[in-house]
C-alpha positions as MATLAB code, in Angstrom:
seq = 'MKKILMSIITATLLVFSFSGVSSAASTYQVKSGDSLWKIAKKYKITVSQLKSWNNLKSNTIRPKQVLKVKKTTAKKASSTKKAVHKTIKVKATAYTANCKGCSGITATGLNLKKNPTVKAIAVDPKVIPLGTKVHVEGYGQAVAADKGGAIKGNKIDVFIASKQKALNWGVKTVKVTVYK';
ca = [
      14.583   15.244  -29.271;
      11.455   13.312  -30.371;
      12.890   10.047  -28.998;
      13.645   11.633  -25.605;
      10.184   13.201  -25.406;
       8.486    9.909  -26.370;
      10.593    8.045  -23.789;
       9.550   10.464  -21.030;
       5.871   10.264  -21.990;
       5.994    6.459  -22.184;
       7.776    6.203  -18.816;
       5.223    8.537  -17.207;
       2.295    6.547  -18.588;
       3.807    3.274  -17.408;
       4.390    4.615  -13.895;
       0.785    5.798  -13.575;
      -0.755    2.738  -15.200;
       1.042    0.308  -12.873;
       0.710    2.312   -9.671;
      -2.900    1.143   -9.142;
      -4.036    4.583   -8.052;
      -4.819    7.680  -10.026;
      -6.167   10.921   -8.704;
      -7.409   14.143  -10.122;
      -7.501   17.231   -7.940;
     -10.782   19.127   -7.969;
     -13.092   21.184   -5.798;
     -16.652   20.782   -4.607;
     -19.100   23.536   -3.663;
     -21.178   22.533   -0.648;
     -24.938   22.444   -1.208;
     -27.692   22.718    1.382;
     -28.184   19.312    3.037;
     -24.618   18.125    2.334;
     -22.482   16.531    5.009;
     -18.827   15.595    5.008;
     -19.942   11.958    4.965;
     -22.083   12.405    1.822;
     -19.306   14.275    0.022;
     -16.681   11.703    1.045;
     -18.917    8.875   -0.165;
     -19.512   10.635   -3.492;
     -15.782   11.033   -4.129;
     -14.817    7.653   -2.613;
     -12.616    9.258    0.012;
     -12.742    9.441    3.806;
     -14.091   12.198    6.008;
     -10.630   12.385    7.598;
      -9.080   13.087    4.184;
     -11.623   15.839    3.492;
     -10.969   17.444    6.865;
      -7.209   17.209    6.420;
      -7.151   18.607    2.862;
      -9.363   21.532    3.910;
      -7.903   22.202    7.392;
     -11.294   21.566    9.015;
     -11.285   21.262   12.803;
     -14.926   20.113   13.046;
     -17.561   18.421   10.878;
     -19.359   21.719   10.275;
     -19.646   22.850    6.653;
     -21.769   25.574    5.099;
     -23.592   25.935    1.769;
     -21.470   27.574   -0.951;
     -18.264   26.631    0.909;
     -15.683   25.296   -1.552;
     -13.825   22.140   -0.511;
     -10.761   20.537   -2.035;
     -11.485   16.943   -3.043;
      -9.443   14.389   -4.916;
     -11.219   11.700   -6.846;
      -9.333    8.509   -6.180;
      -9.815    5.293   -8.061;
      -7.881    2.287   -6.906;
      -7.659   -1.189   -8.352;
     -10.008   -3.595   -6.619;
      -8.618   -5.077   -3.436;
      -8.226   -8.804   -3.357;
     -11.339  -10.694   -2.330;
      -9.743  -11.684    0.994;
      -9.562   -8.058    2.148;
     -12.686   -6.127    3.047;
     -12.985   -2.443    2.217;
     -14.000   -0.414    5.255;
     -16.970    1.801    4.544;
     -17.177    3.492    7.971;
     -16.574    2.951   11.657;
     -19.180    4.137   14.146;
     -19.765    3.976   17.886;
     -23.063    2.421   18.887;
     -25.020    1.402   21.957;
     -25.201   -2.401   21.838;
     -27.641   -4.685   23.594;
     -28.226   -8.403   23.006;
     -31.195  -10.497   22.012;
     -32.027  -14.163   21.648;
     -34.382  -16.146   19.457;
     -35.289  -18.477   22.313;
     -38.071  -16.519   23.913;
     -41.834  -16.914   24.100;
     -43.362  -15.582   20.884;
     -40.015  -15.219   19.070;
     -40.034  -16.730   15.583;
     -36.274  -16.674   15.228;
     -36.597  -15.470   11.612;
     -34.777  -12.196   10.912;
     -35.862   -9.432    8.549;
     -33.508  -10.893    5.922;
     -34.954  -14.400    6.349;
     -32.145  -15.908    8.442;
     -33.422  -18.619   10.797;
     -31.602  -18.018   14.092;
     -33.106  -21.080   15.790;
     -31.670  -23.360   13.085;
     -28.369  -21.428   13.059;
     -27.609  -20.703   16.740;
     -23.896  -20.068   16.108;
     -24.431  -17.393   13.440;
     -23.229  -13.876   14.224;
     -26.102  -11.542   13.355;
     -27.080   -8.084   14.502;
     -30.264   -6.034   14.417;
     -29.744   -2.519   13.044;
     -31.437    0.671   11.961;
     -31.267    0.172    8.160;
     -30.830    3.941    7.709;
     -27.500    3.676    9.559;
     -26.349    0.175    8.540;
     -28.123   -1.384    5.540;
     -29.537   -4.896    5.959;
     -27.220   -7.554    4.550;
     -24.074   -5.545    5.295;
     -21.062   -7.328    6.760;
     -19.681   -5.712    9.926;
     -17.199   -6.220   12.739;
     -18.566   -5.507   16.216;
     -16.019   -4.834   18.945;
     -16.278   -7.612   21.556;
     -18.596   -9.723   19.351;
     -16.737  -10.330   16.084;
     -17.607  -10.533   12.384;
     -21.355  -10.430   11.809;
     -24.059   -9.595    9.290;
     -26.757   -6.936    9.654;
     -29.639   -9.381    9.371;
     -32.447   -7.924   11.441;
     -34.135   -4.727   12.561;
     -36.160   -3.938   15.619;
     -38.661   -1.387   16.862;
     -36.263   -0.093   19.529;
     -33.231   -0.085   17.206;
     -33.064    3.515   15.985;
     -29.985    5.532   15.087;
     -26.647    4.328   16.447;
     -28.022    1.326   18.307;
     -27.618   -2.370   17.558;
     -28.767   -5.654   19.049;
     -26.306   -8.567   18.840;
     -27.754  -12.072   18.520;
     -26.695  -14.478   21.265;
     -28.365  -17.900   21.315;
     -28.222  -18.353   25.087;
     -30.714  -16.243   27.032;
     -28.370  -16.007   30.034;
     -25.397  -14.956   27.880;
     -27.593  -12.362   26.156;
     -28.562  -10.959   29.571;
     -24.902  -10.990   30.640;
     -24.000   -8.871   27.583;
     -25.936   -5.971   29.108;
     -25.611   -2.568   27.443;
     -22.257   -1.565   25.965;
     -20.866    1.212   23.819;
     -18.828   -0.455   21.070;
     -17.209    0.346   17.742;
     -18.766   -1.163   14.633;
     -16.744   -1.344   11.425;
     -19.054   -1.432    8.416;
     -17.664   -3.028    5.245;
     -18.581   -2.199    1.647;
];
């Protein structure tokens, strides 16, 4: 009997140790000021998972509401894959460093005049932190390298070296995937 029990325990431990993912079911009581995004970030899960597990039809939550959460820890992804932090829709305009009075130096110190082929965007650092790698629909992989006075909330400015191409970009609503 001891041998059978030890075999079952050993097999169970091996299965969980090699699966790469472990989870522990738990609950979370919503506090004033919480959002689904903050809770999801805290537990390293997605807002979609939270909504699904709790049968939520909207993003509205209330203080003292109890939500089902599952802490998930996964083995690190390989360095060639990027972990998606969030995807947001933004209003995107374009800017250039080749204008009168433009220094071409971003808030992170990137010299756009010396690096005209770089893919950089200006962001609201409260929405997308400076230095973050992103993918902008219709623009490609880029880095959040700058900020601007008119860039507030879900707005970005994509860097385009050519003034005419920047003007041709116009104003677009695009999806931005933000990586961890």
